GROMACS .gro file of C-alpha atoms in nm:
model
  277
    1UNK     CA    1   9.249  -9.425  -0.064
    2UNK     CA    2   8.978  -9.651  -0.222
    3UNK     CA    3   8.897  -9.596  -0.597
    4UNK     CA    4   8.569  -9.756  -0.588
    5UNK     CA    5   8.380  -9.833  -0.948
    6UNK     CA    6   8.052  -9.824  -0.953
    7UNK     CA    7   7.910 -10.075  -1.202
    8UNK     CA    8   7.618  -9.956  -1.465
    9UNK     CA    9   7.678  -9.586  -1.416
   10UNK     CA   10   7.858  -9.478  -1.777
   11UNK     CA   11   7.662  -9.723  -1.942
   12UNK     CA   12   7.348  -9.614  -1.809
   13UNK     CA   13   7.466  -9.177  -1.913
   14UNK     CA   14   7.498  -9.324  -2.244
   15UNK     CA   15   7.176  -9.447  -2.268
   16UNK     CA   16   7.016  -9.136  -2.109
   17UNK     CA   17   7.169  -8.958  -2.375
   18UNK     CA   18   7.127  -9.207  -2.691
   19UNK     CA   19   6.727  -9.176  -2.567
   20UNK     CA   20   6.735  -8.782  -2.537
   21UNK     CA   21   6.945  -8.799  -2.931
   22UNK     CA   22   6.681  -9.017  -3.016
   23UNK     CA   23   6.350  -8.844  -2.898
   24UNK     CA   24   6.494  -8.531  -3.060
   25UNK     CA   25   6.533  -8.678  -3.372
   26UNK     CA   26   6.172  -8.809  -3.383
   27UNK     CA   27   6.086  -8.444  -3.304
   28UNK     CA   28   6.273  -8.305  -3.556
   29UNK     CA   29   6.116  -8.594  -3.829
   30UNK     CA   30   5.761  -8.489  -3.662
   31UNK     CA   31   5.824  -8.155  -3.727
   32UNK     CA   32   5.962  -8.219  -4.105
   33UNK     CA   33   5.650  -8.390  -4.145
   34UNK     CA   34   5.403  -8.178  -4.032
   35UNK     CA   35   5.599  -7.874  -4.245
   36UNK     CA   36   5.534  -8.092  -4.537
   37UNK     CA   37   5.202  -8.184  -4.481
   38UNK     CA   38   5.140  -7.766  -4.447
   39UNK     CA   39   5.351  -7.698  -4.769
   40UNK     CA   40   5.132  -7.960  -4.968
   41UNK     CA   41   4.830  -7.832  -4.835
   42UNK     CA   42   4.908  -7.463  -4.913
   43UNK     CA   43   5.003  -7.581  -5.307
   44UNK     CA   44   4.647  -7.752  -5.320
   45UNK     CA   45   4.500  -7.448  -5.199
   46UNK     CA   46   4.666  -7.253  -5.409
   47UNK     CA   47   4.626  -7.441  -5.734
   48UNK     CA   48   4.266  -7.632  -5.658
   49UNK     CA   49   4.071  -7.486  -5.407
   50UNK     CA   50   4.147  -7.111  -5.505
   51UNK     CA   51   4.025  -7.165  -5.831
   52UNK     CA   52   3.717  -7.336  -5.723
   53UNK     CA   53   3.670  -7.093  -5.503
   54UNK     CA   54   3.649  -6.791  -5.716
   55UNK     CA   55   3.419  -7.016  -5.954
   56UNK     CA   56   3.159  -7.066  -5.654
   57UNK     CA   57   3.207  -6.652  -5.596
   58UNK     CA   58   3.149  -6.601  -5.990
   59UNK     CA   59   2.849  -6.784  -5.979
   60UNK     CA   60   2.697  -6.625  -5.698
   61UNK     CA   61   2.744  -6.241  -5.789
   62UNK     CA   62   2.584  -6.339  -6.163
   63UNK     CA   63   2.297  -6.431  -5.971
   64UNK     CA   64   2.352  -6.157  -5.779
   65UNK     CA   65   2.372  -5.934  -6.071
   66UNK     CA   66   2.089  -6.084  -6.216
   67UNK     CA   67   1.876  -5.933  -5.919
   68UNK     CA   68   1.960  -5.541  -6.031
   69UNK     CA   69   1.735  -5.346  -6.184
   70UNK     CA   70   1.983  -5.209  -6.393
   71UNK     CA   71   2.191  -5.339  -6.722
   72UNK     CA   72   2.481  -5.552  -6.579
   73UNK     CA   73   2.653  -5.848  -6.690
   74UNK     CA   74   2.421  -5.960  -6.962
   75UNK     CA   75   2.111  -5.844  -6.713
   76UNK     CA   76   1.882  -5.622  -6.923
   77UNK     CA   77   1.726  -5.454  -6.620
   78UNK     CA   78   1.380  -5.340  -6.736
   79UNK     CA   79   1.260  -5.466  -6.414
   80UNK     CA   80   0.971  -5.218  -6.278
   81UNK     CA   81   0.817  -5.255  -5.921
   82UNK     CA   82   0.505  -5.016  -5.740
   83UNK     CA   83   0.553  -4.929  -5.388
   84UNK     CA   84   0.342  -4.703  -5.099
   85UNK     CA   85   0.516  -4.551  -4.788
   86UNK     CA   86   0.257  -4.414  -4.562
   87UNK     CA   87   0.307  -4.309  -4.193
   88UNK     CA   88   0.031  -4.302  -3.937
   89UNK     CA   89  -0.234  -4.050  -3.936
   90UNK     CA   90  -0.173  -3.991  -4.284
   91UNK     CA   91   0.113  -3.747  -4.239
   92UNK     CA   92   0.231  -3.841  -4.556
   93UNK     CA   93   0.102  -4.095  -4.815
   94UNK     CA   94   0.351  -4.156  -5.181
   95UNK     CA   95   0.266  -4.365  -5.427
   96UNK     CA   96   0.612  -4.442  -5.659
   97UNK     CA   97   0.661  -4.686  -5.904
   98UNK     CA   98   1.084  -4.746  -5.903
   99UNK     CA   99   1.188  -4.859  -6.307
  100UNK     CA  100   1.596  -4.948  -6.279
  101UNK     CA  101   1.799  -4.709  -6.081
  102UNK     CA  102   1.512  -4.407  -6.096
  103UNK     CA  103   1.129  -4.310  -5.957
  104UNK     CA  104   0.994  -4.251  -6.295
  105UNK     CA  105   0.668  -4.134  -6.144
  106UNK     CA  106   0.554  -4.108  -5.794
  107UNK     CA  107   0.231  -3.918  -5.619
  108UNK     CA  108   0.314  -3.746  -5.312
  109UNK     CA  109   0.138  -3.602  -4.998
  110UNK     CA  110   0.253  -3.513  -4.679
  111UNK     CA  111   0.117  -3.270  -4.406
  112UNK     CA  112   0.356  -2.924  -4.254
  113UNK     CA  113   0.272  -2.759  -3.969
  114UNK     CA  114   0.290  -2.407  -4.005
  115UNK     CA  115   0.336  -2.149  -3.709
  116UNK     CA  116   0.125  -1.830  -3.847
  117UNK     CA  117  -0.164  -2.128  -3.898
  118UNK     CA  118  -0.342  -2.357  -3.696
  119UNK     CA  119  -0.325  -2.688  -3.746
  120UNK     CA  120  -0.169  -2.841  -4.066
  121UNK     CA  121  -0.092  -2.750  -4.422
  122UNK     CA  122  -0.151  -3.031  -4.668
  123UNK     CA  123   0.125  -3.017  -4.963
  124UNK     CA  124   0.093  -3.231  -5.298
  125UNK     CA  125   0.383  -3.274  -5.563
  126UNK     CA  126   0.464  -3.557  -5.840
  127UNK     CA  127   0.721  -3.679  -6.011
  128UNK     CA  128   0.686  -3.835  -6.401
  129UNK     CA  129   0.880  -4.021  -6.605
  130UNK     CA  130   1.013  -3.743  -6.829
  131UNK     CA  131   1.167  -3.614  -6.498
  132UNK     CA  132   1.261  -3.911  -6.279
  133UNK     CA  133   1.424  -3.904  -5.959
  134UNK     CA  134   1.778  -4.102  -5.951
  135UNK     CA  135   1.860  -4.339  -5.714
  136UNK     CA  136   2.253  -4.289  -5.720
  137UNK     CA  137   2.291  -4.574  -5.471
  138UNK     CA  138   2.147  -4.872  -5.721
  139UNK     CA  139   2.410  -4.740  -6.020
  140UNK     CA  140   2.706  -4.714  -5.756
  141UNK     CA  141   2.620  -5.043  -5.603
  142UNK     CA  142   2.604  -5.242  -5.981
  143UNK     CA  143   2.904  -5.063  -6.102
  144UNK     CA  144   3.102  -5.197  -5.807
  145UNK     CA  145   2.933  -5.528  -5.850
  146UNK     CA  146   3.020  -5.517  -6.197
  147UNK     CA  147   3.374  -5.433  -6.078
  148UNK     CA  148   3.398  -5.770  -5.860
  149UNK     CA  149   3.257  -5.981  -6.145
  150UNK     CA  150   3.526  -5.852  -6.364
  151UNK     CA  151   3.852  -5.913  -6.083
  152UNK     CA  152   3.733  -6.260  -6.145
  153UNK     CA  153   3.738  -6.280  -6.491
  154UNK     CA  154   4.045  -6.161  -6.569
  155UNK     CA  155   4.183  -6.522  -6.390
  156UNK     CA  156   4.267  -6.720  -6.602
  157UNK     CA  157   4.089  -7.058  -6.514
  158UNK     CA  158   4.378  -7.262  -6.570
  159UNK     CA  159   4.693  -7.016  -6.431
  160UNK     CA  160   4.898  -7.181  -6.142
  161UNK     CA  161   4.901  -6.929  -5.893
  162UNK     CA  162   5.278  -6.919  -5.767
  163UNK     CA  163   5.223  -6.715  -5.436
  164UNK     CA  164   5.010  -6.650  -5.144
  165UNK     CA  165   5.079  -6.250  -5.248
  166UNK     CA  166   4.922  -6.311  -5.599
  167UNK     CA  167   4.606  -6.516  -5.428
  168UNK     CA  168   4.582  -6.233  -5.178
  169UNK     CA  169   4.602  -5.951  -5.388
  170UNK     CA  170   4.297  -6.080  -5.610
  171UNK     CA  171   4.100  -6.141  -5.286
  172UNK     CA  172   4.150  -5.770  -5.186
  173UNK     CA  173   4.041  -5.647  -5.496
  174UNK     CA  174   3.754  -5.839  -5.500
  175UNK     CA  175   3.693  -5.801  -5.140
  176UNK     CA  176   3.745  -5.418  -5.169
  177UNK     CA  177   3.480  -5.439  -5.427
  178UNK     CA  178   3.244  -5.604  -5.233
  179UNK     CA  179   3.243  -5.406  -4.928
  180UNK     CA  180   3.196  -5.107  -5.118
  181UNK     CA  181   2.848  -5.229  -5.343
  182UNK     CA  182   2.719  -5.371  -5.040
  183UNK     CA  183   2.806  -4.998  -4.796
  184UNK     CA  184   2.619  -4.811  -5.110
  185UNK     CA  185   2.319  -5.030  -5.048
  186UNK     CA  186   2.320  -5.017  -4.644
  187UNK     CA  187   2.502  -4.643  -4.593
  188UNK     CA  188   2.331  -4.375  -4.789
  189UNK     CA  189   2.568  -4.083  -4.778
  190UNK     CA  190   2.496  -3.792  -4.592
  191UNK     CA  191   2.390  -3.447  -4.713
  192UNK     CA  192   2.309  -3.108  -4.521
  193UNK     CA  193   1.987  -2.967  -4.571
  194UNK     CA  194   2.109  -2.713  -4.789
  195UNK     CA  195   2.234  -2.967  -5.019
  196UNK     CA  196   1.898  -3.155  -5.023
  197UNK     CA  197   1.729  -2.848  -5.142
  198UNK     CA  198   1.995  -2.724  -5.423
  199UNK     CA  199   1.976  -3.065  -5.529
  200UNK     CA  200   1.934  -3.177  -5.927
  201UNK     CA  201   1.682  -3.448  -5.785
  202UNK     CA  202   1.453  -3.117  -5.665
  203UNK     CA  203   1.375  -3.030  -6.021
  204UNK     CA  204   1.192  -3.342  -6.068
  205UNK     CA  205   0.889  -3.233  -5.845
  206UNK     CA  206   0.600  -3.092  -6.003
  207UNK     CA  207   0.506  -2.839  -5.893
  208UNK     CA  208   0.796  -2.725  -5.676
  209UNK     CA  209   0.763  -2.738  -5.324
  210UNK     CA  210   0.803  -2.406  -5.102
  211UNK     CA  211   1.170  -2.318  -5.033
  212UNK     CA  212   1.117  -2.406  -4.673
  213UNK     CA  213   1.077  -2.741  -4.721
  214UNK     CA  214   1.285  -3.063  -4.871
  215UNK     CA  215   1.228  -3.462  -4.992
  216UNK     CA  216   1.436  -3.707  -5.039
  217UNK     CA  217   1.424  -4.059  -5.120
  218UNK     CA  218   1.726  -4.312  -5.012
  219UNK     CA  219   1.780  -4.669  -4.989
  220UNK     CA  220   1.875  -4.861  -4.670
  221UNK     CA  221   1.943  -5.171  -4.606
  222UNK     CA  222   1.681  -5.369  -4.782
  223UNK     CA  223   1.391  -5.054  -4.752
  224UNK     CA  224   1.337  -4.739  -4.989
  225UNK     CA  225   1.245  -4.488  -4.763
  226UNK     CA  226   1.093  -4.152  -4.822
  227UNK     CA  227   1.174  -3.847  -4.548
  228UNK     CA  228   1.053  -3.474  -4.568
  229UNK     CA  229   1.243  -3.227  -4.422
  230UNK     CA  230   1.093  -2.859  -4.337
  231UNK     CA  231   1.320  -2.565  -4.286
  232UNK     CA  232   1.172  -2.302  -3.993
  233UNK     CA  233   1.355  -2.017  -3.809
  234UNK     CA  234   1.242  -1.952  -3.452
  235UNK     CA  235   1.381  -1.642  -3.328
  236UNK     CA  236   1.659  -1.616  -3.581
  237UNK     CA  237   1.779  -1.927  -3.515
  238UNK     CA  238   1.738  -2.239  -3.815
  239UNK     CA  239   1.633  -2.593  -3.725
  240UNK     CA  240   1.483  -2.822  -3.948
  241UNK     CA  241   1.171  -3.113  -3.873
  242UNK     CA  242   1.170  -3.436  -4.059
  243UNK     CA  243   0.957  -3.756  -4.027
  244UNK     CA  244   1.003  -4.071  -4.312
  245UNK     CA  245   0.776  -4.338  -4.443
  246UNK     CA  246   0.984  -4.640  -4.560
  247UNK     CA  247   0.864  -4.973  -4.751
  248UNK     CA  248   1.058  -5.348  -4.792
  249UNK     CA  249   1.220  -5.350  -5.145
  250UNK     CA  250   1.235  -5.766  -5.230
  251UNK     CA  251   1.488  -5.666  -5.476
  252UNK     CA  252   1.719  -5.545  -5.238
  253UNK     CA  253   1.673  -5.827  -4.956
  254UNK     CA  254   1.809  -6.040  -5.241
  255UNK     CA  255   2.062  -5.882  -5.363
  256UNK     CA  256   2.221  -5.778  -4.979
  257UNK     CA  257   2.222  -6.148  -4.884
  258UNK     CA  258   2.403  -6.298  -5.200
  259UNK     CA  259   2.700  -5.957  -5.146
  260UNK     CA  260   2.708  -6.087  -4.795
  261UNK     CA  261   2.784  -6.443  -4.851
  262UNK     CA  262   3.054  -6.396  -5.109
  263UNK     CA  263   3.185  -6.165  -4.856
  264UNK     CA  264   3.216  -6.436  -4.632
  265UNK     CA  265   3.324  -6.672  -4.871
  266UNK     CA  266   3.644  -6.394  -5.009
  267UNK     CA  267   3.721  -6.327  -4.655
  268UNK     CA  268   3.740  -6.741  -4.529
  269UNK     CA  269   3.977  -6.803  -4.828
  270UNK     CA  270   4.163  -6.515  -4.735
  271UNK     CA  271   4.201  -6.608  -4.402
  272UNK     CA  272   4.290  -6.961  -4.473
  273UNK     CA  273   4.589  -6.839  -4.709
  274UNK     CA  274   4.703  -6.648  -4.423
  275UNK     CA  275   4.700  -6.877  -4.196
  276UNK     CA  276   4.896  -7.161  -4.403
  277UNK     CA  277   5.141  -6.861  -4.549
   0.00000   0.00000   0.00000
């Protein structure tokens, strides 16, 4: 029986094995580093950028404020604007002049078709100033505006934030607040018919309009729009016709693109916290 030795070969395990110890260890160091590198970019965002942050969103929802109508955040809001919403073939024509959160006076005229006539009905009604009609969405949309401004200020500008959780939690209130001023601009909330024409805002018209039909002004988007609504029963059954005039509110333009970009701002700090976390 030969016991043959093979030169090189236990020498050559070892070093197969001091190279794996080796590359493993560089891994590991890699990986130490790169965990630091993440922890002491976390604590800058956490202690710099957060702060600057919520400076740059301060800033902009001022300005933002500034754009209302209404009193907020040192805003006096006298501001007064004069619109017209017509539709074609003069089915309807108003004339409303929109002070703060209210149409203190508007002159309205719109054309109803009636079945027991022939053609069209023409019906008139006005509002004034010592009856204005309120614009629920404007107040709703400050207050939660007002709301945002105030999630910021109660940050100290010089407290160390200690954890993501506290960063996070003052980005959801302000982002809570956000969404909500901005979905009172763009969302008008439904009503039923019936609602519309039990409503306080009703009382404003002078003279009153028939009990068959309804008005109602509502903001969308960046437009004040203006829809009539009339009431008929065909063979016992109710259905109701509407048709809308609309105009471009500058006002609002403004004030929907400055909500939008500190929503994107909230929401890429957010997301960046969440990330690193």
């Amino acid at each position: 029986m030969n016991n043959w030795i093979y030169g090189g070969t236990g020498t050559s395990r070892l070093s197969s094995r001091s190279a794996l110890s080796l590359k493993r260890r560089k891994v590991r160091k890699m990986a130490d580093d790169e965990q630091k590198n993440l922890q002491i970019e976390f604590e800058w965002i956490l202690h710099e950028e957060v702060h600057a942050v919520l400076k740059q969103l301060h800033t902009i929802l001022v300005e933002c404020a500034r754009r209302f109508p209404v009193p907020l955040y040192d805003n006096e809001g006298k501001k007064q604007d004069k619109f017209v919403l017509t539709v074609p073939q003069d089915q309807l024509k108003c004339v409303v002049t929109l002070t703060g959160d209210a149409i203190t006076h508007a002159d309205i005229s719109f054309k109803v078709q009636r079945h027991h006539q022939q053609g069209h009905q023409n019906q008139r009604t006005s509002i004034n100033q010592d009856s204005p009609w309120k614009l629920q969405q404007v107040q709703d949309a400050a207050n939660h505006l007002q709301q945002a401004i105030n999630h910021i200020d109660n940050v100290d500008e010089n407290y160390t934030f200690k954890t993501s959780d506290e960063v996070l939690h003052v980005l959801g209130n302000i982002l809570g607040a956000l969404q909500r001023g901005r979905t009172s601009l763009v969302i008008p909330k439904k009503k039923s018919i019936d609602e519309l024409m039990k409503s306080r805002n009703m009382k404003s018209l002078s003279p009153n309009l028939p009990e068959d039909l309804a008005i109602s002004f509502y903001l969308q988007s960046h437009k004040l729009i203006f829809a009539v609504y009339q009431l008929t029963n065909i063979q016992g059954t109710m259905k109701f016709d509407s048709y809308q005039g609309e105009c471009s509110v500058p006002w609002l333009n403004d004030v929907l693109v400055l909500f939008t970009v500190s929503l994107q701002l909230c929401q890429q700090l957010k997301d960046k916290i969440s990330l690193l976390d």
